[in-house]
PDB file of N, CA and C in Angstrom:
ATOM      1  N   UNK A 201     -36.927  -0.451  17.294  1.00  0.00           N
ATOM      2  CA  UNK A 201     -37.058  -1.789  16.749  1.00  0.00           C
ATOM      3  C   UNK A 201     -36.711  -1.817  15.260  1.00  0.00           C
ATOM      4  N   UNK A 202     -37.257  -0.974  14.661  1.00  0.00           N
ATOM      5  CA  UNK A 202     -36.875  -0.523  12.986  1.00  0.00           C
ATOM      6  C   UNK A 202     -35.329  -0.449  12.617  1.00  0.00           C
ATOM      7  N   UNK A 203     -34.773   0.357  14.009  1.00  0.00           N
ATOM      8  CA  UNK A 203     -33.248   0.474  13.245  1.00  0.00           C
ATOM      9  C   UNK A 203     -32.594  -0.924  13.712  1.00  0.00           C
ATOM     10  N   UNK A 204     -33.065  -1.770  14.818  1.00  0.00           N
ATOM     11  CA  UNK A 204     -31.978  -3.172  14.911  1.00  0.00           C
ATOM     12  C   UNK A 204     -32.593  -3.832  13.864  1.00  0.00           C
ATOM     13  N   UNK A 205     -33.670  -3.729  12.872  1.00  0.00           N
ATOM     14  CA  UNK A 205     -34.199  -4.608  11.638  1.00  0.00           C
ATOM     15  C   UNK A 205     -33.046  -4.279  10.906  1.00  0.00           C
ATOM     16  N   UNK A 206     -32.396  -2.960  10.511  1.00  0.00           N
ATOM     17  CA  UNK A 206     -31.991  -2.239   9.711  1.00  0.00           C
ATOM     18  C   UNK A 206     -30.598  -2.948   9.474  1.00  0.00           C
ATOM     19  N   UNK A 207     -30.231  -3.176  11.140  1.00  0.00           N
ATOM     20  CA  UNK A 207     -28.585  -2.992  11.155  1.00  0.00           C
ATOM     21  C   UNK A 207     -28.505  -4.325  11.151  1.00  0.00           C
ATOM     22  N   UNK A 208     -29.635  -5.288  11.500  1.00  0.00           N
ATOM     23  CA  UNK A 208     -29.625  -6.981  11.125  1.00  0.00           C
ATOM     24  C   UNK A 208     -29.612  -6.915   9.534  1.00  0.00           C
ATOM     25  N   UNK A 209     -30.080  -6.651   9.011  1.00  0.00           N
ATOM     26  CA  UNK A 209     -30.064  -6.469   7.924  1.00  0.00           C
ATOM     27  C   UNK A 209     -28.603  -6.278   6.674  1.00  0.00           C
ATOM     28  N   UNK A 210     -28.013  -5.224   7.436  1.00  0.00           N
ATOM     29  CA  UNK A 210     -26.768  -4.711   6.573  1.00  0.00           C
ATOM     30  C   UNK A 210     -25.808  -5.627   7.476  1.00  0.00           C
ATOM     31  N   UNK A 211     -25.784  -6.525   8.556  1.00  0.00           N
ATOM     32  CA  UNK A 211     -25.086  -7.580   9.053  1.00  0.00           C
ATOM     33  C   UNK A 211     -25.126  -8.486   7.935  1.00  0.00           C
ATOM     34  N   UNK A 212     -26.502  -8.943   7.582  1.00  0.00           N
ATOM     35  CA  UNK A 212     -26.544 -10.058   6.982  1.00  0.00           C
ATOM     36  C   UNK A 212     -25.891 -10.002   5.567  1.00  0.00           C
ATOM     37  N   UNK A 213     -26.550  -9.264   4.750  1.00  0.00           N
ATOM     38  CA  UNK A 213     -25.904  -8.493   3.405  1.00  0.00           C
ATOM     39  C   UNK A 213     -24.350  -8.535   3.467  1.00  0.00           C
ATOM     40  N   UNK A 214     -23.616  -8.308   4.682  1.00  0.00           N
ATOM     41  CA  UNK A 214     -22.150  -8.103   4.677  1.00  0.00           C
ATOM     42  C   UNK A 214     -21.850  -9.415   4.472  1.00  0.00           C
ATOM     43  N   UNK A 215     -21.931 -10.150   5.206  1.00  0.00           N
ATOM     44  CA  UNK A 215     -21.436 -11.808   5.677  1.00  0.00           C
ATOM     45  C   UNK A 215     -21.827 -12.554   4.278  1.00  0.00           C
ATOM     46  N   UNK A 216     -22.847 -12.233   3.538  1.00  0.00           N
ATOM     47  CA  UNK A 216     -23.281 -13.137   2.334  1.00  0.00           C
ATOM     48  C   UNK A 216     -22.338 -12.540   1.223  1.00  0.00           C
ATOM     49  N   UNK A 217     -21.830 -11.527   1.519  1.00  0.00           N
ATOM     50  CA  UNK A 217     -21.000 -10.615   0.137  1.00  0.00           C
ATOM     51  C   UNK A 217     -19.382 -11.249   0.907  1.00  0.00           C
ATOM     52  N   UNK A 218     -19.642 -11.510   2.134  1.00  0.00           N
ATOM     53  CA  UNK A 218     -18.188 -11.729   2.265  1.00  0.00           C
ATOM     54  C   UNK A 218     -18.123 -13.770   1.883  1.00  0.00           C
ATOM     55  N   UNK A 219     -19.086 -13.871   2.173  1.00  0.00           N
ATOM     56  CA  UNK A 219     -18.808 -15.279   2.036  1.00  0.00           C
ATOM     57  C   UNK A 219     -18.933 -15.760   0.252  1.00  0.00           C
ATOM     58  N   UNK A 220     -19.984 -15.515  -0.244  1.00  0.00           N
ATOM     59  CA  UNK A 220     -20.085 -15.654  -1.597  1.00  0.00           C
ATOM     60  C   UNK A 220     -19.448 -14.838  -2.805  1.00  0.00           C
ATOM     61  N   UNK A 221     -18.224 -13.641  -2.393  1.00  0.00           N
ATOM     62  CA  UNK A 221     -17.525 -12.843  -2.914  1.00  0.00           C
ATOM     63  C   UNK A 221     -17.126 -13.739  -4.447  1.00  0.00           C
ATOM     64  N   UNK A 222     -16.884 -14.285  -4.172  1.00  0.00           N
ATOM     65  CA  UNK A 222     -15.999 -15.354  -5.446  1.00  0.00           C
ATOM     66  C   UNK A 222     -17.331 -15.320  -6.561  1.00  0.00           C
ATOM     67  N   UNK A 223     -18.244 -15.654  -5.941  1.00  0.00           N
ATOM     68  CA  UNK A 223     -19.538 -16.433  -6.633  1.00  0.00           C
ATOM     69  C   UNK A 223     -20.079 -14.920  -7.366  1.00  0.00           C
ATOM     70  N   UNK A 224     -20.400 -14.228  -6.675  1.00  0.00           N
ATOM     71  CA  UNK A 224     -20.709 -13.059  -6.875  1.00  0.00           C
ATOM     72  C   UNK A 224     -19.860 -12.261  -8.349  1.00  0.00           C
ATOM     73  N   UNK A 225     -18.407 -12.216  -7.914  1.00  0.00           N
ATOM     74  CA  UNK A 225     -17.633 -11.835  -9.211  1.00  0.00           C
ATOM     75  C   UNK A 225     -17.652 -12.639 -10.265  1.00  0.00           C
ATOM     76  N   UNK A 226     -17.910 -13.816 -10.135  1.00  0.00           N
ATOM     77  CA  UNK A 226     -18.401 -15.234 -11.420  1.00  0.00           C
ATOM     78  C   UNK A 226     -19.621 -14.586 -12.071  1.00  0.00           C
ATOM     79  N   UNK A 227     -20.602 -13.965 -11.264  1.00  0.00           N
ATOM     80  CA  UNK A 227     -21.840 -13.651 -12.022  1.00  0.00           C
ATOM     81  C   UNK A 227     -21.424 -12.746 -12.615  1.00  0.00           C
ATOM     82  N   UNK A 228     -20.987 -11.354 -11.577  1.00  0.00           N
ATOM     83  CA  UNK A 228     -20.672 -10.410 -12.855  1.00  0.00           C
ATOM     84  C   UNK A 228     -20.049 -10.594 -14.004  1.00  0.00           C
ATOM     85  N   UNK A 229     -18.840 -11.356 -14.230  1.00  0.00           N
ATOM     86  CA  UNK A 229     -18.189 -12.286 -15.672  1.00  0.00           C
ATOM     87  C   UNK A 229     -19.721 -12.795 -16.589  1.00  0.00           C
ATOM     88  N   UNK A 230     -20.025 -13.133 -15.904  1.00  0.00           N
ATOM     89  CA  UNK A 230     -21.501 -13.839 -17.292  1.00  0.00           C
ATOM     90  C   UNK A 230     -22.593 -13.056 -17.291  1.00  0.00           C
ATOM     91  N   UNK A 231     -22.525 -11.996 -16.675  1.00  0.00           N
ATOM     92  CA  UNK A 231     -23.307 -11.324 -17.119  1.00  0.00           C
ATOM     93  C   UNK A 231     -22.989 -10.057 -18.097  1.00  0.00           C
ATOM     94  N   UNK A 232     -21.506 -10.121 -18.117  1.00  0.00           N
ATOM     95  CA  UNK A 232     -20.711  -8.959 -18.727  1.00  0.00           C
ATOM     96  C   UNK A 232     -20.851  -7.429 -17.888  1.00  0.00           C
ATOM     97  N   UNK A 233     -21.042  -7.591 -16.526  1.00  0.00           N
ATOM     98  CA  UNK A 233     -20.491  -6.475 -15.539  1.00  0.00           C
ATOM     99  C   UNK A 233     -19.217  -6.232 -15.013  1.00  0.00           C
ATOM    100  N   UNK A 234     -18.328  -6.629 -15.631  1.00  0.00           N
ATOM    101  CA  UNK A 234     -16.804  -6.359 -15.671  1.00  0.00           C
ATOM    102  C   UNK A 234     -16.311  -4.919 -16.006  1.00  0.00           C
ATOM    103  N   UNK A 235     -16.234  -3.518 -15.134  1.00  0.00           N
ATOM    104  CA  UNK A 235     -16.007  -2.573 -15.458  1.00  0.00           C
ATOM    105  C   UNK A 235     -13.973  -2.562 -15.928  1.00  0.00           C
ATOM    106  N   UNK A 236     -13.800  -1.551 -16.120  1.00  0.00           N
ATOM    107  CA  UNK A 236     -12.478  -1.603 -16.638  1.00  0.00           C
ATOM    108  C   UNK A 236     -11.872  -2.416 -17.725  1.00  0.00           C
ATOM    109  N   UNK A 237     -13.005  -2.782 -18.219  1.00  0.00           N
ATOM    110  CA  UNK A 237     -11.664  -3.471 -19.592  1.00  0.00           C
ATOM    111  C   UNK A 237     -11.475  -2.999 -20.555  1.00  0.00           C
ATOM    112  N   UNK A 238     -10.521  -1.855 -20.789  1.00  0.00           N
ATOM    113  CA  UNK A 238     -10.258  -1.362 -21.964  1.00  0.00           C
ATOM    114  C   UNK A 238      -8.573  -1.822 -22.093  1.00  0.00           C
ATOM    115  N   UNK A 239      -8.064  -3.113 -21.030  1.00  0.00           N
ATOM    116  CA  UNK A 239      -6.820  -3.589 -21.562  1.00  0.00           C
ATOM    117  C   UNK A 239      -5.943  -2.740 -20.493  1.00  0.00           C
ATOM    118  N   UNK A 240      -5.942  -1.551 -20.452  1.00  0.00           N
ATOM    119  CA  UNK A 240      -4.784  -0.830 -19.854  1.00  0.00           C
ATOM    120  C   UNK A 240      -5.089  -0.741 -18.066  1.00  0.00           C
ATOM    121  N   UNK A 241      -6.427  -0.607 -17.526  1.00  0.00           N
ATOM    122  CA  UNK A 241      -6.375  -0.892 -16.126  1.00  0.00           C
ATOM    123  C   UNK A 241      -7.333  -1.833 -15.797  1.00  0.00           C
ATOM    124  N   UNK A 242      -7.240  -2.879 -16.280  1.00  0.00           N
ATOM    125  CA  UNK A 242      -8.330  -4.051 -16.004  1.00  0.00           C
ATOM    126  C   UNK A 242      -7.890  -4.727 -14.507  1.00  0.00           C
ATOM    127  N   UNK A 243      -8.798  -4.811 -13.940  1.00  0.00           N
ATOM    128  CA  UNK A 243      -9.199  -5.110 -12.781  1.00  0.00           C
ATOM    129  C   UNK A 243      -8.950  -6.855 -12.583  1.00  0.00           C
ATOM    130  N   UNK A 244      -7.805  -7.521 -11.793  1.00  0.00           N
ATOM    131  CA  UNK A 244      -8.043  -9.116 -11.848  1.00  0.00           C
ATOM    132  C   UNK A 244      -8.954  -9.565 -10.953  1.00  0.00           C
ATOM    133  N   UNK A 245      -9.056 -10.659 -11.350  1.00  0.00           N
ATOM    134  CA  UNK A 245     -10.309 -11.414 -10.581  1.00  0.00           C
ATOM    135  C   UNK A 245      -9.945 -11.202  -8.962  1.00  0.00           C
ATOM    136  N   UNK A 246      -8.886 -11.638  -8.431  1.00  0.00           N
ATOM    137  CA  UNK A 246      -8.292 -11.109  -7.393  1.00  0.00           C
ATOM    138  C   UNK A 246      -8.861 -10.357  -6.348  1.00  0.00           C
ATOM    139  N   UNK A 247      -7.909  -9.027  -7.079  1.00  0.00           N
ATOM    140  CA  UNK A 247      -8.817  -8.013  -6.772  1.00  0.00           C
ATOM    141  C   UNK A 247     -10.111  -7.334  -6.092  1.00  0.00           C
ATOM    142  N   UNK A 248     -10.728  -8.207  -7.569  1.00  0.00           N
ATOM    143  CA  UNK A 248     -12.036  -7.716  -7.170  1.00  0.00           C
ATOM    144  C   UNK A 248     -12.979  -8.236  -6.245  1.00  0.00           C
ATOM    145  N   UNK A 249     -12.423  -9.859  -6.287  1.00  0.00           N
ATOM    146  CA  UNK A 249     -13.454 -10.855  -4.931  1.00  0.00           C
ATOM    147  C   UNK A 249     -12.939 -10.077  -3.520  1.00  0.00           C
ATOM    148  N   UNK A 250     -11.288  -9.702  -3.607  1.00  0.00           N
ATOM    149  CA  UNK A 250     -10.499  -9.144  -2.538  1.00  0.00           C
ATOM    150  C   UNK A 250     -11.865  -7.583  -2.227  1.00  0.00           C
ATOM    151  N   UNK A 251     -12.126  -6.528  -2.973  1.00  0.00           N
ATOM    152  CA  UNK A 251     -13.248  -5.592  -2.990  1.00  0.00           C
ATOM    153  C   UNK A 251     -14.529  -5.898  -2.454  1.00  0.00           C
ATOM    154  N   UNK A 252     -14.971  -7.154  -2.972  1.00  0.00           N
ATOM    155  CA  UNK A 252     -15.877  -7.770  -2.414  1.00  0.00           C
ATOM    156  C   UNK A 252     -16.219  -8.222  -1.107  1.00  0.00           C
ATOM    157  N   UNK A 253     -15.069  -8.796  -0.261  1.00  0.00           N
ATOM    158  CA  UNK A 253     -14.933  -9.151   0.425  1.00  0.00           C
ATOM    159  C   UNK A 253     -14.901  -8.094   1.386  1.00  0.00           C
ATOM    160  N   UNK A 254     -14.507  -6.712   1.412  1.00  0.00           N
ATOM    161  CA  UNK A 254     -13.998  -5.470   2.390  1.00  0.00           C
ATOM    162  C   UNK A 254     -15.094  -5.043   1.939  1.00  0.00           C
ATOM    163  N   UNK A 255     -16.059  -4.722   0.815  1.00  0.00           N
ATOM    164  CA  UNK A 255     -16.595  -4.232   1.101  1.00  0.00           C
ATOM    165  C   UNK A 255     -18.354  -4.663   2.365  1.00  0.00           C
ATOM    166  N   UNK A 256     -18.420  -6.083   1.986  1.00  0.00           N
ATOM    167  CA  UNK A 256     -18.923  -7.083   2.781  1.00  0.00           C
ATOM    168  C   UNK A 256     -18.293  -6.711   4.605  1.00  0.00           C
ATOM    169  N   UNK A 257     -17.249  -6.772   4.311  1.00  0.00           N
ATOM    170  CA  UNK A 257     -17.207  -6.543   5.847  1.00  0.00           C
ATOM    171  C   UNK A 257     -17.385  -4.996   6.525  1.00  0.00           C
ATOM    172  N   UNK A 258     -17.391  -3.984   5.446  1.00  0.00           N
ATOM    173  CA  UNK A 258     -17.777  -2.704   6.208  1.00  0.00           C
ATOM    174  C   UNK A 258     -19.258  -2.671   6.064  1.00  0.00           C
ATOM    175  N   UNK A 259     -19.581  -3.548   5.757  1.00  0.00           N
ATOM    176  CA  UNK A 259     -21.628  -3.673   5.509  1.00  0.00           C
ATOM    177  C   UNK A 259     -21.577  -4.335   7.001  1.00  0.00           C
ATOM    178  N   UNK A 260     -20.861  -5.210   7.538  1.00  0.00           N
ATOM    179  CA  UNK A 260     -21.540  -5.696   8.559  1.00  0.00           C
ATOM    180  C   UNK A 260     -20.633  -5.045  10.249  1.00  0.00           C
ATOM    181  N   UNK A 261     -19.183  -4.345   9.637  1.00  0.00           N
ATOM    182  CA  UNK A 261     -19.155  -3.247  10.960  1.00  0.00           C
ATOM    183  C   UNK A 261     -20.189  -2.096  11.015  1.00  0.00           C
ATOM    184  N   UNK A 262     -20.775  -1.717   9.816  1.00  0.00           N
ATOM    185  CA  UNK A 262     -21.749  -0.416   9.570  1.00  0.00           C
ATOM    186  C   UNK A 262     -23.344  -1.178  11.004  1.00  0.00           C
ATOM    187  N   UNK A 263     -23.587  -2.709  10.153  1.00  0.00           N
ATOM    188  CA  UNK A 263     -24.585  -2.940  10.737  1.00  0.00           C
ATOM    189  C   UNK A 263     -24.618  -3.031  12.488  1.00  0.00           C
ATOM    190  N   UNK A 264     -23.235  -3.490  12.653  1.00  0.00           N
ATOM    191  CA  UNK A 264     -23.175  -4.029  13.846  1.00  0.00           C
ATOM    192  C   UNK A 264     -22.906  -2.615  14.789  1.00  0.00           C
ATOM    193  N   UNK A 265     -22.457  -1.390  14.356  1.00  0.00           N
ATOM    194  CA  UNK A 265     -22.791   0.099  14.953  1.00  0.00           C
ATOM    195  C   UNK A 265     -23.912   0.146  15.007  1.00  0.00           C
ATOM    196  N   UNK A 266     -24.686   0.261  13.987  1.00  0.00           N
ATOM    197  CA  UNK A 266     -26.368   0.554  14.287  1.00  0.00           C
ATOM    198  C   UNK A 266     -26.719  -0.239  15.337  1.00  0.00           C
ATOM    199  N   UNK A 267     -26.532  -1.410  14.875  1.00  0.00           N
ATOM    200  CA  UNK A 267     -26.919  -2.009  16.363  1.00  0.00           C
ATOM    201  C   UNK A 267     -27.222  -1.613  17.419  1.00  0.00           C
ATOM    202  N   UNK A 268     -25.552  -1.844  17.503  1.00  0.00           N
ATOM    203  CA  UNK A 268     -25.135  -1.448  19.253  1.00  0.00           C
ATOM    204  C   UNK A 268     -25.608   0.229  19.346  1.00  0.00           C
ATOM    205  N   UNK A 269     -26.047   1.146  18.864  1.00  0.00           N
ATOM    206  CA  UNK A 269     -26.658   2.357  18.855  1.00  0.00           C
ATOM    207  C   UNK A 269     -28.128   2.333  19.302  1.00  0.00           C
ATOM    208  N   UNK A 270     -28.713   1.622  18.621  1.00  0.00           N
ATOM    209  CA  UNK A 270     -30.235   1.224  18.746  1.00  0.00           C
ATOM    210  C   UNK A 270     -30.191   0.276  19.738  1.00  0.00           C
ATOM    211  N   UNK A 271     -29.534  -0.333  20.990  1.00  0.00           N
ATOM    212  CA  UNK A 271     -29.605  -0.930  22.065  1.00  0.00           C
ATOM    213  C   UNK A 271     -29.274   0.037  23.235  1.00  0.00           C
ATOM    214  N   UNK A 272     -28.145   0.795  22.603  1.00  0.00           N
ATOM    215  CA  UNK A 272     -27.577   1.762  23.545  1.00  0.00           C
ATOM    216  C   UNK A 272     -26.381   1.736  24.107  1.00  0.00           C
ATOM    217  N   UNK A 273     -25.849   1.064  23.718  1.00  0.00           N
ATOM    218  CA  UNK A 273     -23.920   0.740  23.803  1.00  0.00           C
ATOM    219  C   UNK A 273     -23.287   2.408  23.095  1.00  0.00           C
ATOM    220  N   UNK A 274     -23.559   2.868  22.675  1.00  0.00           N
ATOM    221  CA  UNK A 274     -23.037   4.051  21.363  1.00  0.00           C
ATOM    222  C   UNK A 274     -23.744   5.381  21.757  1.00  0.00           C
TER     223      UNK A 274
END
């Protein structure tokens, strides 16, 4: 029961990073969490919502294995 909490969990986390990706890289801008800016490999906004977004979706193939593991499909 603990690990389908787990893998609901890193489902949900994925889908909110994939959906709010944009919003998410806006905060880091005002909060000044913008790694790379020393000018020569700065990272575009692009990019990084594009990062955001993949990484959002391997949060919710990760979750959706646990899952199906902890039901018994795996």
């Amino acid at each position: 029961m603990l690990v389908i909490l787990v893998g609901v969990v890193f489902v949900a986390l994925g889908l909110v990073g994939v959906r709010y990706a944009a919003a998410i890289v806006a905060a880091q801008h005002q909060e000044g969490m913008a790694p790379l800016e020393d000018g020569h490999d700065e990272l575009d906004d692009t990019d990084r919502v594009r990062v955001t977004k993949w990484t959002g979706a391997a949060f919710v193939a990760l979750g959706v294995v646990i899952i199906a593991y902890s039901v018994g499909f795996v």
